[in-house]
Short mmCIF file of C-alpha atoms and ligand atoms in Angstrom, two decimals:
data_model
loop_
_atom_site.label_atom_id
_atom_site.label_comp_id
_atom_site.label_asym_id
_atom_site.label_seq_id
_atom_site.Cartn_x
_atom_site.Cartn_y
_atom_site.Cartn_z
CA MET A 1 0.04 0.09 0.05
CA ARG A 2 1.05 3.56 -0.64
CA ALA A 3 0.90 6.34 1.73
CA LEU A 4 0.17 10.03 1.21
CA ILE A 5 0.89 12.66 3.80
CA LEU A 6 -1.06 15.93 3.61
CA ALA A 7 1.53 18.37 4.47
CA GLY A 8 0.55 21.54 2.54
CA GLY A 9 -1.20 23.63 5.08
CA LYS A 10 0.02 26.93 6.15
CA GLY A 11 0.06 26.10 9.91
CA THR A 12 -1.64 29.37 10.67
CA ARG A 13 -2.70 28.30 14.26
CA LEU A 14 1.02 27.44 15.06
CA ARG A 15 2.23 30.94 14.28
CA PRO A 16 4.71 32.43 14.80
CA LEU A 17 6.45 28.99 14.99
CA THR A 18 5.47 28.27 11.36
CA VAL A 19 6.51 31.58 9.82
CA TYR A 20 9.94 30.14 8.85
CA THR A 21 9.35 26.45 9.73
CA PRO A 22 6.54 24.66 8.03
CA LYS A 23 4.49 22.65 10.43
CA PRO A 24 5.48 19.12 9.13
CA ILE A 25 9.04 19.67 10.21
CA VAL A 26 8.67 21.65 13.38
CA PRO A 27 10.98 19.91 15.84
CA VAL A 28 9.27 17.51 18.27
CA MET A 29 11.73 16.17 20.86
CA ASN A 30 14.34 17.55 18.59
CA ARG A 31 13.19 15.60 15.53
CA PRO A 32 11.40 16.94 12.56
CA PHE A 33 7.76 16.13 13.19
CA LEU A 34 7.21 14.02 9.96
CA GLU A 35 9.70 11.52 11.09
CA TYR A 36 7.14 10.05 13.62
CA GLN A 37 4.61 9.51 10.92
CA ILE A 38 7.26 8.07 8.53
CA GLU A 39 8.24 5.59 11.39
CA ILE A 40 4.80 4.27 11.94
CA LEU A 41 4.33 3.68 8.27
CA LYS A 42 7.55 1.98 7.94
CA ARG A 43 6.72 -0.32 10.84
CA ALA A 44 3.85 -1.50 8.62
CA GLY A 45 6.18 -2.17 5.75
CA ILE A 46 5.05 1.01 3.89
CA GLU A 47 8.14 2.40 2.21
CA ASP A 48 6.73 4.44 -0.62
CA ILE A 49 5.50 7.64 0.88
CA THR A 50 4.39 10.76 -1.06
CA LEU A 51 4.43 14.17 0.65
CA SER A 52 1.79 16.47 -0.64
CA LEU A 53 3.25 20.08 -0.30
CA SER A 54 2.12 23.53 -0.89
CA TYR A 55 3.64 25.86 1.86
CA GLN A 56 7.40 26.36 1.77
CA PRO A 57 7.84 22.99 0.10
CA ASP A 58 11.62 23.45 -0.53
CA LYS A 59 12.32 23.58 3.36
CA ILE A 60 10.62 20.32 3.88
CA GLN A 61 12.21 18.58 1.01
CA HIS A 62 15.67 19.89 2.15
CA GLU A 63 14.99 18.62 5.68
CA LEU A 64 13.87 15.06 4.76
CA GLY A 65 15.54 14.48 1.45
CA PHE A 66 14.80 11.14 -0.35
CA GLY A 67 14.06 9.42 2.99
CA HIS A 68 16.64 6.84 2.57
CA GLU A 69 18.21 7.49 6.00
CA LEU A 70 14.80 6.82 7.47
CA GLY A 71 14.62 3.70 5.35
CA VAL A 72 11.79 4.79 3.01
CA ASN A 73 11.39 6.45 -0.44
CA LEU A 74 9.80 9.72 -0.19
CA GLU A 75 8.29 11.44 -3.27
CA TYR A 76 7.10 15.00 -3.26
CA VAL A 77 4.22 16.57 -5.01
CA THR A 78 3.82 20.31 -4.92
CA GLU A 79 0.58 22.00 -5.70
CA PRO A 80 0.56 25.12 -7.82
CA GLN A 81 -1.89 26.61 -5.17
CA PRO A 82 -3.37 25.01 -2.02
CA MET A 83 -6.05 22.45 -3.42
CA GLY A 84 -7.58 21.54 0.05
CA THR A 85 -7.27 18.04 1.59
CA ALA A 86 -9.06 16.11 -1.01
CA GLY A 87 -7.84 18.08 -3.99
CA ALA A 88 -4.27 17.52 -2.69
CA TYR A 89 -4.99 13.73 -2.73
CA ARG A 90 -6.52 13.78 -6.13
CA PHE A 91 -3.54 15.81 -7.48
CA ALA A 92 -0.95 13.48 -5.98
CA ALA A 93 -2.87 10.28 -6.57
CA ASN A 94 -3.74 10.50 -10.30
CA ARG A 95 -1.21 7.74 -11.13
CA ALA A 96 -2.00 5.55 -8.02
CA SER A 97 -3.88 2.36 -8.29
CA GLY A 98 -4.94 0.33 -5.35
CA PRO A 99 -5.78 1.70 -1.87
CA THR A 100 -3.85 4.37 -0.19
CA ILE A 101 -3.37 5.37 3.37
CA VAL A 102 -3.63 9.16 3.79
CA LEU A 103 -2.61 11.16 6.89
CA ASN A 104 -2.93 14.60 8.04
CA GLY A 105 0.61 15.76 8.30
CA ASP A 106 0.16 17.12 11.83
CA VAL A 107 -1.14 14.13 14.04
CA LEU A 108 1.27 12.53 16.37
CA THR A 109 0.28 8.91 16.99
CA ASP A 110 1.74 5.48 17.58
CA LEU A 111 -1.12 3.88 15.81
CA ILE A 112 -0.22 0.22 14.59
CA VAL A 113 -0.88 0.78 10.90
CA THR A 114 -1.02 -2.97 10.07
CA LYS A 115 -4.14 -3.28 12.37
CA LEU A 116 -5.81 -0.47 10.61
CA ILE A 117 -5.14 -2.09 7.10
CA LYS A 118 -6.29 -5.47 8.25
CA HIS A 119 -9.51 -3.86 9.60
CA HIS A 120 -10.11 -1.92 6.30
CA GLN A 121 -9.49 -5.16 4.18
CA ALA A 122 -11.83 -7.29 6.42
CA SER A 123 -14.63 -4.66 6.21
CA GLY A 124 -14.58 -4.32 2.52
CA ALA A 125 -15.21 -0.69 2.80
CA HIS A 126 -14.51 2.03 0.18
CA ALA A 127 -13.08 4.21 2.93
CA THR A 128 -12.01 3.71 6.58
CA ILE A 129 -11.56 6.65 8.89
CA VAL A 130 -9.62 6.50 12.02
CA LEU A 131 -11.51 7.82 15.28
CA THR A 132 -10.43 8.89 18.60
CA PRO A 133 -12.40 10.15 21.40
CA VAL A 134 -11.54 13.61 22.81
CA PRO A 135 -12.99 15.67 25.61
CA ASP A 136 -13.91 18.67 23.35
CA PRO A 137 -14.67 17.67 19.87
CA SER A 138 -15.65 21.12 18.66
CA ARG A 139 -12.33 21.91 16.76
CA TYR A 140 -12.36 18.71 14.90
CA GLY A 141 -14.42 16.70 12.47
CA VAL A 142 -17.21 14.77 14.69
CA VAL A 143 -18.04 11.42 13.51
CA GLU A 144 -21.32 9.30 14.45
CA THR A 145 -21.08 5.60 14.17
CA GLY A 146 -23.52 2.61 14.08
CA ASP A 147 -23.32 -0.52 16.15
CA SER A 148 -20.75 -2.09 13.83
CA GLY A 149 -18.57 0.81 13.49
CA GLU A 150 -20.12 2.04 10.14
CA VAL A 151 -20.08 5.87 9.71
CA LEU A 152 -23.38 7.44 9.94
CA GLY A 153 -22.63 11.23 10.16
CA PHE A 154 -19.71 13.50 9.65
CA LEU A 155 -19.61 17.16 10.86
CA GLU A 156 -16.58 19.34 10.51
CA LYS A 157 -16.08 21.84 13.27
CA PRO A 158 -19.64 21.53 14.62
CA SER A 159 -21.46 24.53 16.20
CA PRO A 160 -22.24 23.98 19.83
CA GLU A 161 -25.92 23.08 18.98
CA ALA A 162 -24.80 20.52 16.31
CA LEU A 163 -22.32 19.00 18.61
CA GLU A 164 -24.91 18.65 21.32
CA ALA A 165 -27.26 17.14 18.80
CA SER A 166 -24.81 14.60 17.68
CA GLY A 167 -23.94 13.44 21.15
CA SER A 168 -20.69 12.09 19.83
CA ASN A 169 -17.26 12.42 21.44
CA LEU A 170 -15.47 10.54 18.61
CA ILE A 171 -13.49 12.70 16.14
CA ASN A 172 -11.74 12.19 12.85
CA ALA A 173 -8.20 11.41 13.77
CA GLY A 174 -6.88 12.66 10.34
CA ILE A 175 -6.06 9.03 9.00
CA TYR A 176 -7.87 7.28 6.15
CA VAL A 177 -7.66 4.25 4.12
CA LEU A 178 -9.15 4.98 0.74
CA GLU A 179 -9.94 2.75 -2.30
CA PRO A 180 -9.45 4.32 -5.78
CA GLU A 181 -13.27 4.72 -6.27
CA ILE A 182 -13.02 7.63 -3.76
CA LEU A 183 -10.99 9.45 -6.38
CA GLU A 184 -14.03 9.63 -8.62
CA LEU A 185 -15.89 11.81 -6.06
CA ILE A 186 -13.14 14.45 -6.32
CA PRO A 187 -13.24 16.84 -9.22
CA GLU A 188 -9.80 17.42 -11.00
CA GLY A 189 -8.06 20.66 -10.56
CA GLN A 190 -10.25 22.04 -7.84
CA ASN A 191 -9.89 23.06 -4.20
CA TYR A 192 -11.83 20.30 -2.46
CA SER A 193 -12.04 19.11 1.01
CA PHE A 194 -12.43 15.61 2.58
CA GLU A 195 -14.19 16.98 5.43
CA TYR A 196 -16.65 19.44 3.93
CA ASN A 197 -17.25 17.75 0.58
CA VAL A 198 -16.01 14.08 0.20
CA PHE A 199 -17.03 12.45 3.56
CA PRO A 200 -20.74 13.98 3.26
CA ASP A 201 -20.74 12.66 -0.29
CA ILE A 202 -19.75 9.19 0.60
CA LEU A 203 -22.66 9.11 3.23
CA GLU A 204 -25.15 10.66 0.67
CA LYS A 205 -24.19 7.93 -1.95
CA GLY A 206 -24.43 5.13 0.68
CA LEU A 207 -20.93 3.84 -0.03
CA ASN A 208 -19.43 1.57 2.46
CA PHE A 209 -17.76 3.92 5.05
CA SER A 210 -16.08 2.14 7.94
CA SER A 211 -14.46 3.46 11.03
CA TYR A 212 -11.50 2.21 13.09
CA GLN A 213 -11.09 3.28 16.77
CA LEU A 214 -7.80 4.21 18.21
CA ASP A 215 -7.65 1.93 21.13
CA LYS A 216 -4.70 2.52 23.48
CA ALA A 217 -2.72 4.48 20.83
CA TYR A 218 -1.69 7.92 21.72
CA TRP A 219 -2.99 10.69 19.51
CA CYS A 220 -2.54 14.50 19.42
CA ASP A 221 -2.84 17.07 16.72
CA ILE A 222 0.32 19.21 17.22
CA GLY A 223 -1.27 22.18 15.28
CA THR A 224 -1.58 24.84 18.09
CA PRO A 225 1.13 26.08 20.34
CA GLU A 226 -0.83 24.52 23.45
CA SER A 227 -0.94 21.06 21.81
CA TYR A 228 2.50 21.36 20.46
CA LEU A 229 3.79 21.93 23.90
CA ALA A 230 1.47 19.29 25.48
CA ALA A 231 2.86 16.65 23.05
CA HIS A 232 6.38 17.44 24.55
CA MET A 233 5.04 17.14 28.07
CA ASP A 234 3.60 13.84 27.08
CA PHE A 235 6.75 12.55 25.64
CA MET A 236 8.72 13.67 28.83
CA SER A 237 6.10 12.08 31.20
CA GLY A 238 6.37 8.77 29.32
CA LYS A 239 2.70 8.94 28.06
CA VAL A 240 4.08 8.58 24.44
CA LYS A 241 5.74 5.18 24.73
CA ASN A 242 6.27 3.61 21.27
CA PHE A 243 9.06 5.77 19.96
CA PRO A 244 12.53 5.37 21.02
CA ALA A 245 13.56 7.86 23.64
CA GLU A 246 15.71 10.57 22.39
CA GLN A 247 18.78 10.89 24.33
CA SER A 248 20.59 14.07 25.34
CA SER A 249 23.66 14.56 23.29
CA GLU A 250 27.09 15.60 24.41
CA TYR A 251 26.87 19.05 25.44
CA ASP A 252 29.02 21.49 27.70
CA ARG A 253 27.51 21.59 31.23
CA ALA A 254 28.97 23.14 34.37
CA THR A 255 28.96 20.73 37.46
CA THR A 256 26.77 23.05 39.47
CA THR A 257 23.79 22.88 37.09
CA PHE A 258 20.73 20.82 37.62
CA VAL A 259 19.15 19.06 34.60
CA ASP A 260 16.44 16.54 35.49
CA GLN A 261 15.96 13.22 33.92
CA ASN A 262 13.04 14.14 31.75
CA SER A 263 14.76 16.94 29.92
CA LEU A 264 16.31 16.50 26.54
CA ILE A 265 19.30 18.58 25.68
CA GLY A 266 20.66 18.99 22.18
CA SER A 267 24.19 18.76 20.94
CA GLU A 268 26.50 21.73 21.26
CA CYS A 269 24.44 23.34 24.09
CA VAL A 270 26.18 25.21 26.63
CA ILE A 271 24.87 25.28 30.17
CA LYS A 272 26.71 27.62 32.69
CA PRO A 273 26.82 27.09 36.50
CA ASN A 274 23.70 27.21 38.71
CA VAL A 275 21.33 26.74 36.04
CA THR A 276 18.19 24.73 36.60
CA ILE A 277 16.42 22.87 33.75
CA THR A 278 13.42 20.73 34.47
CA ASN A 279 10.91 18.97 31.98
CA SER A 280 12.15 20.86 28.96
CA VAL A 281 13.66 20.27 25.58
CA LEU A 282 16.58 22.25 24.27
CA GLY A 283 17.59 22.18 20.61
CA ARG A 284 21.03 22.17 19.21
CA GLY A 285 23.42 24.88 20.38
CA VAL A 286 21.30 26.53 23.01
CA VAL A 287 23.25 28.72 25.52
CA VAL A 288 21.87 29.11 29.02
CA GLU A 289 23.79 31.55 31.31
CA GLU A 290 24.23 31.57 35.13
CA ARG A 291 21.35 31.03 37.43
CA ALA A 292 18.69 30.79 34.58
CA VAL A 293 15.81 28.60 35.35
CA ILE A 294 13.82 26.72 32.50
CA GLU A 295 10.84 24.56 33.23
CA ASN A 296 8.17 22.86 31.19
CA SER A 297 9.40 24.59 27.91
CA VAL A 298 10.62 23.98 24.46
CA ILE A 299 13.50 25.94 23.21
CA TRP A 300 14.55 25.70 19.52
CA PRO A 301 18.21 25.79 18.25
CA HIS A 302 20.68 28.63 18.90
CA THR A 303 18.61 30.51 21.27
CA ARG A 304 20.46 32.35 24.14
CA ILE A 305 19.11 32.67 27.66
CA SER A 306 21.04 35.22 29.81
CA ASN A 307 21.77 35.29 33.45
CA SER A 308 18.96 34.72 35.92
CA ALA A 309 16.09 34.56 33.26
CA GLU A 310 13.14 32.45 34.12
CA ILE A 311 11.39 30.60 31.36
CA SER A 312 8.23 28.64 32.17
CA GLY A 313 5.84 26.73 30.09
CA ALA A 314 6.81 28.58 26.82
CA VAL A 315 7.98 27.84 23.37
CA LEU A 316 10.82 29.84 22.11
CA ALA A 317 11.85 29.41 18.31
CA ARG A 318 15.34 29.64 16.74
CA SER A 319 17.82 32.13 17.55
CA CYS A 320 15.93 34.05 20.21
CA TYR A 321 17.78 36.34 22.74
CA ILE A 322 16.42 36.55 26.25
CA GLY A 323 17.91 39.16 28.35
CA LYS A 324 19.09 39.06 31.91
CA ASN A 325 16.40 38.59 34.54
CA ALA A 326 13.70 38.49 31.99
CA ILE A 327 10.64 36.45 33.01
CA VAL A 328 8.79 34.35 30.37
CA THR A 329 5.52 33.18 31.71
CA PRO A 330 3.37 30.16 30.68
CA GLY A 331 1.70 30.22 27.41
CA THR A 332 4.27 32.44 25.72
CA VAL A 333 5.39 31.81 22.16
CA LEU A 334 8.18 33.63 20.55
CA GLY A 335 9.15 33.49 16.81
CA ASN A 336 12.58 33.15 15.46
CA LYS A 337 15.02 35.89 16.37
CA SER A 338 12.77 37.44 19.11
CA SER A 339 14.78 39.50 21.49
CA LEU A 340 13.72 40.44 25.12
CA THR A 341 15.59 43.12 26.80
CA ASP A 342 16.95 42.72 30.39
CA TYR A 343 14.08 42.54 32.97
CA THR A 344 11.34 42.20 30.42
CA LYS A 345 8.36 40.19 31.53
CA VAL A 346 6.11 38.52 28.90
N1 LIG B 401 -1.33 19.48 0.41
C1 LIG B 401 -2.23 20.06 1.11
N2 LIG B 401 -3.00 21.12 0.58
N3 LIG B 401 -2.35 19.93 2.40
C2 LIG B 401 -3.25 20.58 3.17
C3 LIG B 401 -4.04 21.63 2.44
C4 LIG B 401 -3.85 21.78 1.21
O1 LIG B 401 -4.56 22.65 0.47
N4 LIG B 401 -4.82 22.07 3.42
C5 LIG B 401 -4.59 21.43 4.63
N5 LIG B 401 -3.57 20.56 4.36
C6 LIG B 401 -2.94 19.70 5.28
C7 LIG B 401 -2.37 20.29 6.59
O2 LIG B 401 -0.93 20.55 6.37
C8 LIG B 401 -2.63 19.38 7.74
O3 LIG B 401 -1.39 18.47 7.78
C9 LIG B 401 -3.81 18.54 7.14
O4 LIG B 401 -3.95 18.84 5.89
C10 LIG B 401 -5.11 18.97 8.06
O5 LIG B 401 -5.28 20.26 8.00
P1 LIG B 401 -5.44 21.19 9.45
O6 LIG B 401 -5.60 22.58 8.91
O7 LIG B 401 -4.48 20.98 10.39
O8 LIG B 401 -6.95 20.68 9.81
P2 LIG B 401 -7.63 20.64 11.18
O9 LIG B 401 -6.59 20.24 12.19
O10 LIG B 401 -8.15 21.88 11.37
O11 LIG B 401 -8.70 19.41 10.91
C11 LIG B 401 -8.42 18.29 10.36
O12 LIG B 401 -7.84 17.35 11.20
C12 LIG B 401 -8.44 17.06 12.49
C13 LIG B 401 -7.61 16.03 13.32
O13 LIG B 401 -6.43 16.64 13.71
C14 LIG B 401 -9.69 17.71 9.85
O14 LIG B 401 -9.40 16.57 9.15
C15 LIG B 401 -10.67 17.32 11.06
O15 LIG B 401 -11.72 16.62 10.53
C16 LIG B 401 -9.76 16.36 12.03
O16 LIG B 401 -10.64 15.96 13.22
MG1 LIG B 402 -4.64 19.90 12.36
#
């Protein structure tokens, strides 16, 4: 089976992080995000993976290359303009025959893909959609199912009234197995959406639309700063289990610093005396000066934290400068090259 990863969105909700770094390659535990999706596909023996791109395609291609180091073959298809989720599938899949597994390029999951494929084949469905329960389904696609898991209703980003009427807490996890017949529902060369067009159409036409519930698998859409940070916290607390734990690299560390077990420190970092780092991820080449305190945060490469600064619950992108005694409070997200003067509080 082939795989197609939809990786062309602008990542607006993850701004400012995505201004210079497209969402598919934002670092998660110091690895470009898509490596996690590639890994679960590879575990299922899927090595031919197409990435459907639109926003900053060159950066993604440069980062992931042909995929040979990851043990897969990556192919890139770049749309002339964003074609929507289904339009992108049609544009990329013209030549494909047989079923395709399609993934939204921003869902972090350790789903066992072989089980999904077996379920799809056994059901004989034209389309299978992966579902997961969430406490607040309103920002997702809400799915209603029947007793044997058949999809009965699909509502993208429902209004509070529609959500209450549906009573479902199951959402579209952004992973599908699609038979080629589904291509026929998508007009060529148009912006077209799975969520608003194709799924309602499948239901209207009465095609066989099956669902597969993520059982114990982890699932998170990393597309907002809150969920991006939460995914890191889940990795560090051991809630995301089925990926090899990244190890801190060699870095320059004073003996009087404290770095807890959970934290991940990238290569070429410099950590000066009397620093405290807990539950945080530092990318390559981050410099932390005397007495700074960093907790529950993610810091991208080459950022510098000056003396006695305090960073808590924040995401700082590449090459930021945090002045002495500055205080960065929970929820702060700084874009590349942001600079805070001494004693600033944000
Ligand atoms: N190639 C391409 N072209 N990719 C696109 C385009 C496009 O025009 N538009 C969006 N994508 C990609 C994005 O890069 C992302 O990986 C994926 O499609 C989903 O887009 P999002 O913008 O992240 O959608 P969402 O999170 O609001 O909602 C979707 O995902 C939820 C699960 O996380 C929907 O599929 C919901 O139904 C679902 O519950
Ligand atoms: Mg998303």
